[in-house]
Amino acid sequence: VDAGNAAIKIFDGRAHGLIQALYVPIPDGAPALQPVKNSPVVEVDGQRYHLGHQARYYDTCQVAATGDKTDLARLFVAGGLPVKSKDNRCDLVLCHHSHDLTRDRLISDLAGPFSFSRNGKRYTVDIRSVEILDEGFGSWAMCRGQGFLGNGLTLVLDLGCGNVLARLIDSYGVTVRSLTLDKDGVLRLAYLIGQNSKLSKPLRAHGITHPKAAAILEGLRDGSHTYESTGIGWSDWWCPVRNQWFKGFLSAVTAEFQRQMGKVDRVLPTGGGTYLITDLVAGKARFIVPDVPHRANVIGDREWVHNKRQITM
């Protein structure tokens, strides 16, 4: 499970799952919208939530990127964990950008029997083990397994919704240096677009004085580059804003890793925001974009742990 700030990605070795990381608490007794595929109504720890894209239709919709996704781990796992029957056993692999700081808490919150309801059905899952890996490592592991990486250092740039993560990983899978750029992810780009008068001014005619980041994120994600149903968008002028955002975090990373950059032979953009910069890095030396950048972490993490267990058994 990659419980990201933009989407919850799940891979069980066979099927992929993806749920938008939008949620809304539903007060006791209040009605909920009809759940649909990848947008379930979940009850966990005595609280009901609508999770996924349907949450945006509630007035109190919340975006995971604006908070701490560690607090939401139980909700996200309950919402997306593949369950075939009412009683299940599984081993759970999670990735987190602060894996060393959150490991104990996440294991404590998730390991063992875990009961929840999803779309009115009650489940109990026995989570036998919880392993926490550094976010971005799975993309390195997947590309390594496919033979795309060299013998030098790989610079992994994980473009999340909330943060941009930079990891220097050697050919043995050891993280040599790491940097987390808080709040520099796709959400920051959405704020930059929303603050631009070319969008905010025409939206005022529609009674919208404060453009919602969630609506801009949706316009970026679906490629419409349009704010909800207003017909007002940013496709004609957003590229310089996007380029400024990209160059900003790339400059911060190369400055931080200046002494090691000469040993980097691959730069690996990954994560849910990769689609925003694919054209900027196309054809550039050293840059490799995974085939499924938004799912590369869960694919690589699961296979890495699975193979390690097979070897040690």
PDB file of N, CA, C and O in Angstrom, residues 81-112:
ATOM      1  N   LEU A  81      -7.772  -2.056   1.222  1.00  0.00           N
ATOM      2  CA  LEU A  81      -7.175  -3.385   1.334  1.00  0.00           C
ATOM      3  C   LEU A  81      -8.022  -4.424   0.607  1.00  0.00           C
ATOM      4  O   LEU A  81      -9.230  -4.500   0.812  1.00  0.00           O
ATOM      5  N   PRO A  82      -7.409  -5.219  -0.285  1.00  0.00           N
ATOM      6  CA  PRO A  82      -8.186  -6.247  -0.987  1.00  0.00           C
ATOM      7  C   PRO A  82      -8.709  -7.298  -0.001  1.00  0.00           C
ATOM      8  O   PRO A  82      -7.924  -7.905   0.726  1.00  0.00           O
ATOM      9  N   VAL A  83     -10.003  -7.458   0.043  1.00  0.00           N
ATOM     10  CA  VAL A  83     -10.608  -8.464   0.917  1.00  0.00           C
ATOM     11  C   VAL A  83     -11.620  -9.253   0.106  1.00  0.00           C
ATOM     12  O   VAL A  83     -12.467  -8.691  -0.572  1.00  0.00           O
ATOM     13  N   LYS A  84     -11.501 -10.559   0.154  1.00  0.00           N
ATOM     14  CA  LYS A  84     -12.384 -11.447  -0.612  1.00  0.00           C
ATOM     15  C   LYS A  84     -13.519 -11.990   0.245  1.00  0.00           C
ATOM     16  O   LYS A  84     -14.552 -12.384  -0.265  1.00  0.00           O
ATOM     17  N   SER A  85     -13.294 -12.057   1.549  1.00  0.00           N
ATOM     18  CA  SER A  85     -14.293 -12.616   2.449  1.00  0.00           C
ATOM     19  C   SER A  85     -14.258 -11.835   3.756  1.00  0.00           C
ATOM     20  O   SER A  85     -13.527 -10.848   3.875  1.00  0.00           O
ATOM     21  N   LYS A  86     -15.011 -12.268   4.731  1.00  0.00           N
ATOM     22  CA  LYS A  86     -15.097 -11.517   5.985  1.00  0.00           C
ATOM     23  C   LYS A  86     -13.894 -11.742   6.887  1.00  0.00           C
ATOM     24  O   LYS A  86     -13.663 -10.982   7.819  1.00  0.00           O
ATOM     25  N   ASP A  87     -13.138 -12.799   6.656  1.00  0.00           N
ATOM     26  CA  ASP A  87     -11.957 -13.075   7.467  1.00  0.00           C
ATOM     27  C   ASP A  87     -10.762 -13.264   6.537  1.00  0.00           C
ATOM     28  O   ASP A  87     -10.775 -14.115   5.661  1.00  0.00           O
ATOM     29  N   ASN A  88      -9.741 -12.455   6.748  1.00  0.00           N
ATOM     30  CA  ASN A  88      -8.576 -12.454   5.870  1.00  0.00           C
ATOM     31  C   ASN A  88      -7.302 -12.371   6.696  1.00  0.00           C
ATOM     32  O   ASN A  88      -7.290 -11.826   7.798  1.00  0.00           O
ATOM     33  N   ARG A  89      -6.236 -12.921   6.135  1.00  0.00           N
ATOM     34  CA  ARG A  89      -4.901 -12.788   6.727  1.00  0.00           C
ATOM     35  C   ARG A  89      -3.987 -12.220   5.668  1.00  0.00           C
ATOM     36  O   ARG A  89      -4.072 -12.572   4.491  1.00  0.00           O
ATOM     37  N   CYS A  90      -3.106 -11.332   6.074  1.00  0.00           N
ATOM     38  CA  CYS A  90      -2.201 -10.744   5.091  1.00  0.00           C
ATOM     39  C   CYS A  90      -0.950 -10.204   5.778  1.00  0.00           C
ATOM     40  O   CYS A  90      -0.914  -9.990   6.993  1.00  0.00           O
ATOM     41  N   ASP A  91       0.061 -10.016   4.971  1.00  0.00           N
ATOM     42  CA  ASP A  91       1.255  -9.273   5.357  1.00  0.00           C
ATOM     43  C   ASP A  91       1.182  -7.934   4.628  1.00  0.00           C
ATOM     44  O   ASP A  91       0.887  -7.885   3.431  1.00  0.00           O
ATOM     45  N   LEU A  92       1.458  -6.866   5.343  1.00  0.00           N
ATOM     46  CA  LEU A  92       1.269  -5.523   4.804  1.00  0.00           C
ATOM     47  C   LEU A  92       2.611  -4.830   4.623  1.00  0.00           C
ATOM     48  O   LEU A  92       3.452  -4.831   5.528  1.00  0.00           O
ATOM     49  N   VAL A  93       2.806  -4.272   3.436  1.00  0.00           N
ATOM     50  CA  VAL A  93       3.993  -3.461   3.152  1.00  0.00           C
ATOM     51  C   VAL A  93       3.515  -2.049   2.850  1.00  0.00           C
ATOM     52  O   VAL A  93       2.702  -1.842   1.952  1.00  0.00           O
ATOM     53  N   LEU A  94       4.003  -1.096   3.609  1.00  0.00           N
ATOM     54  CA  LEU A  94       3.653   0.310   3.431  1.00  0.00           C
ATOM     55  C   LEU A  94       4.904   1.104   3.087  1.00  0.00           C
ATOM     56  O   LEU A  94       6.007   0.775   3.543  1.00  0.00           O
ATOM     57  N   CYS A  95       4.734   2.166   2.297  1.00  0.00           N
ATOM     58  CA  CYS A  95       5.850   3.087   2.107  1.00  0.00           C
ATOM     59  C   CYS A  95       5.474   4.445   2.687  1.00  0.00           C
ATOM     60  O   CYS A  95       4.317   4.872   2.617  1.00  0.00           O
ATOM     61  N   HIS A  96       6.466   5.106   3.273  1.00  0.00           N
ATOM     62  CA  HIS A  96       6.241   6.392   3.930  1.00  0.00           C
ATOM     63  C   HIS A  96       7.509   7.222   3.809  1.00  0.00           C
ATOM     64  O   HIS A  96       8.616   6.702   3.943  1.00  0.00           O
ATOM     65  N   HIS A  97       7.331   8.531   3.566  1.00  0.00           N
ATOM     66  CA  HIS A  97       8.509   9.383   3.356  1.00  0.00           C
ATOM     67  C   HIS A  97       9.319   9.596   4.631  1.00  0.00           C
ATOM     68  O   HIS A  97      10.488   9.961   4.572  1.00  0.00           O
ATOM     69  N   SER A  98       8.701   9.376   5.800  1.00  0.00           N
ATOM     70  CA  SER A  98       9.429   9.448   7.068  1.00  0.00           C
ATOM     71  C   SER A  98       9.380   8.085   7.734  1.00  0.00           C
ATOM     72  O   SER A  98       8.978   7.946   8.893  1.00  0.00           O
ATOM     73  N   HIS A  99       9.799   7.080   6.977  1.00  0.00           N
ATOM     74  CA  HIS A  99       9.647   5.699   7.443  1.00  0.00           C
ATOM     75  C   HIS A  99      10.371   5.435   8.755  1.00  0.00           C
ATOM     76  O   HIS A  99       9.904   4.662   9.584  1.00  0.00           O
ATOM     77  N   ASP A 100      11.530   6.080   8.956  1.00  0.00           N
ATOM     78  CA  ASP A 100      12.296   5.843  10.171  1.00  0.00           C
ATOM     79  C   ASP A 100      11.627   6.459  11.396  1.00  0.00           C
ATOM     80  O   ASP A 100      11.796   5.972  12.514  1.00  0.00           O
ATOM     81  N   LEU A 101      10.857   7.538  11.203  1.00  0.00           N
ATOM     82  CA  LEU A 101      10.197   8.219  12.317  1.00  0.00           C
ATOM     83  C   LEU A 101       8.804   7.662  12.600  1.00  0.00           C
ATOM     84  O   LEU A 101       8.321   7.750  13.733  1.00  0.00           O
ATOM     85  N   THR A 102       8.169   7.115  11.579  1.00  0.00           N
ATOM     86  CA  THR A 102       6.770   6.674  11.734  1.00  0.00           C
ATOM     87  C   THR A 102       6.625   5.168  11.856  1.00  0.00           C
ATOM     88  O   THR A 102       5.526   4.674  12.098  1.00  0.00           O
ATOM     89  N   ARG A 103       7.724   4.423  11.701  1.00  0.00           N
ATOM     90  CA  ARG A 103       7.635   2.957  11.663  1.00  0.00           C
ATOM     91  C   ARG A 103       6.914   2.399  12.896  1.00  0.00           C
ATOM     92  O   ARG A 103       5.965   1.621  12.780  1.00  0.00           O
ATOM     93  N   ASP A 104       7.369   2.776  14.088  1.00  0.00           N
ATOM     94  CA  ASP A 104       6.801   2.194  15.308  1.00  0.00           C
ATOM     95  C   ASP A 104       5.313   2.507  15.436  1.00  0.00           C
ATOM     96  O   ASP A 104       4.516   1.642  15.815  1.00  0.00           O
ATOM     97  N   ARG A 105       4.945   3.740  15.109  1.00  0.00           N
ATOM     98  CA  ARG A 105       3.544   4.123  15.233  1.00  0.00           C
ATOM     99  C   ARG A 105       2.674   3.376  14.228  1.00  0.00           C
ATOM    100  O   ARG A 105       1.589   2.893  14.566  1.00  0.00           O
ATOM    101  N   LEU A 106       3.125   3.276  12.985  1.00  0.00           N
ATOM    102  CA  LEU A 106       2.340   2.602  11.961  1.00  0.00           C
ATOM    103  C   LEU A 106       2.187   1.117  12.268  1.00  0.00           C
ATOM    104  O   LEU A 106       1.108   0.537  12.078  1.00  0.00           O
ATOM    105  N   ILE A 107       3.245   0.495  12.753  1.00  0.00           N
ATOM    106  CA  ILE A 107       3.162  -0.923  13.117  1.00  0.00           C
ATOM    107  C   ILE A 107       2.183  -1.104  14.270  1.00  0.00           C
ATOM    108  O   ILE A 107       1.344  -2.013  14.268  1.00  0.00           O
ATOM    109  N   SER A 108       2.263  -0.210  15.258  1.00  0.00           N
ATOM    110  CA  SER A 108       1.357  -0.291  16.398  1.00  0.00           C
ATOM    111  C   SER A 108      -0.094  -0.099  15.974  1.00  0.00           C
ATOM    112  O   SER A 108      -0.999  -0.782  16.467  1.00  0.00           O
ATOM    113  N   ASP A 109      -0.333   0.826  15.026  1.00  0.00           N
ATOM    114  CA  ASP A 109      -1.692   1.124  14.584  1.00  0.00           C
ATOM    115  C   ASP A 109      -2.292   0.030  13.701  1.00  0.00           C
ATOM    116  O   ASP A 109      -3.518  -0.138  13.678  1.00  0.00           O
ATOM    117  N   LEU A 110      -1.442  -0.697  12.977  1.00  0.00           N
ATOM    118  CA  LEU A 110      -1.957  -1.576  11.932  1.00  0.00           C
ATOM    119  C   LEU A 110      -1.767  -3.067  12.185  1.00  0.00           C
ATOM    120  O   LEU A 110      -2.530  -3.873  11.651  1.00  0.00           O
ATOM    121  N   ALA A 111      -0.770  -3.452  12.953  1.00  0.00           N
ATOM    122  CA  ALA A 111      -0.496  -4.878  13.122  1.00  0.00           C
ATOM    123  C   ALA A 111      -1.544  -5.542  14.004  1.00  0.00           C
ATOM    124  O   ALA A 111      -2.054  -4.946  14.953  1.00  0.00           O
ATOM    125  N   GLY A 112      -1.874  -6.782  13.648  1.00  0.00           N
ATOM    126  CA  GLY A 112      -2.811  -7.561  14.440  1.00  0.00           C
ATOM    127  C   GLY A 112      -4.206  -7.535  13.850  1.00  0.00           C
ATOM    128  O   GLY A 112      -4.432  -7.105  12.719  1.00  0.00           O
TER     129      GLY A 112
END
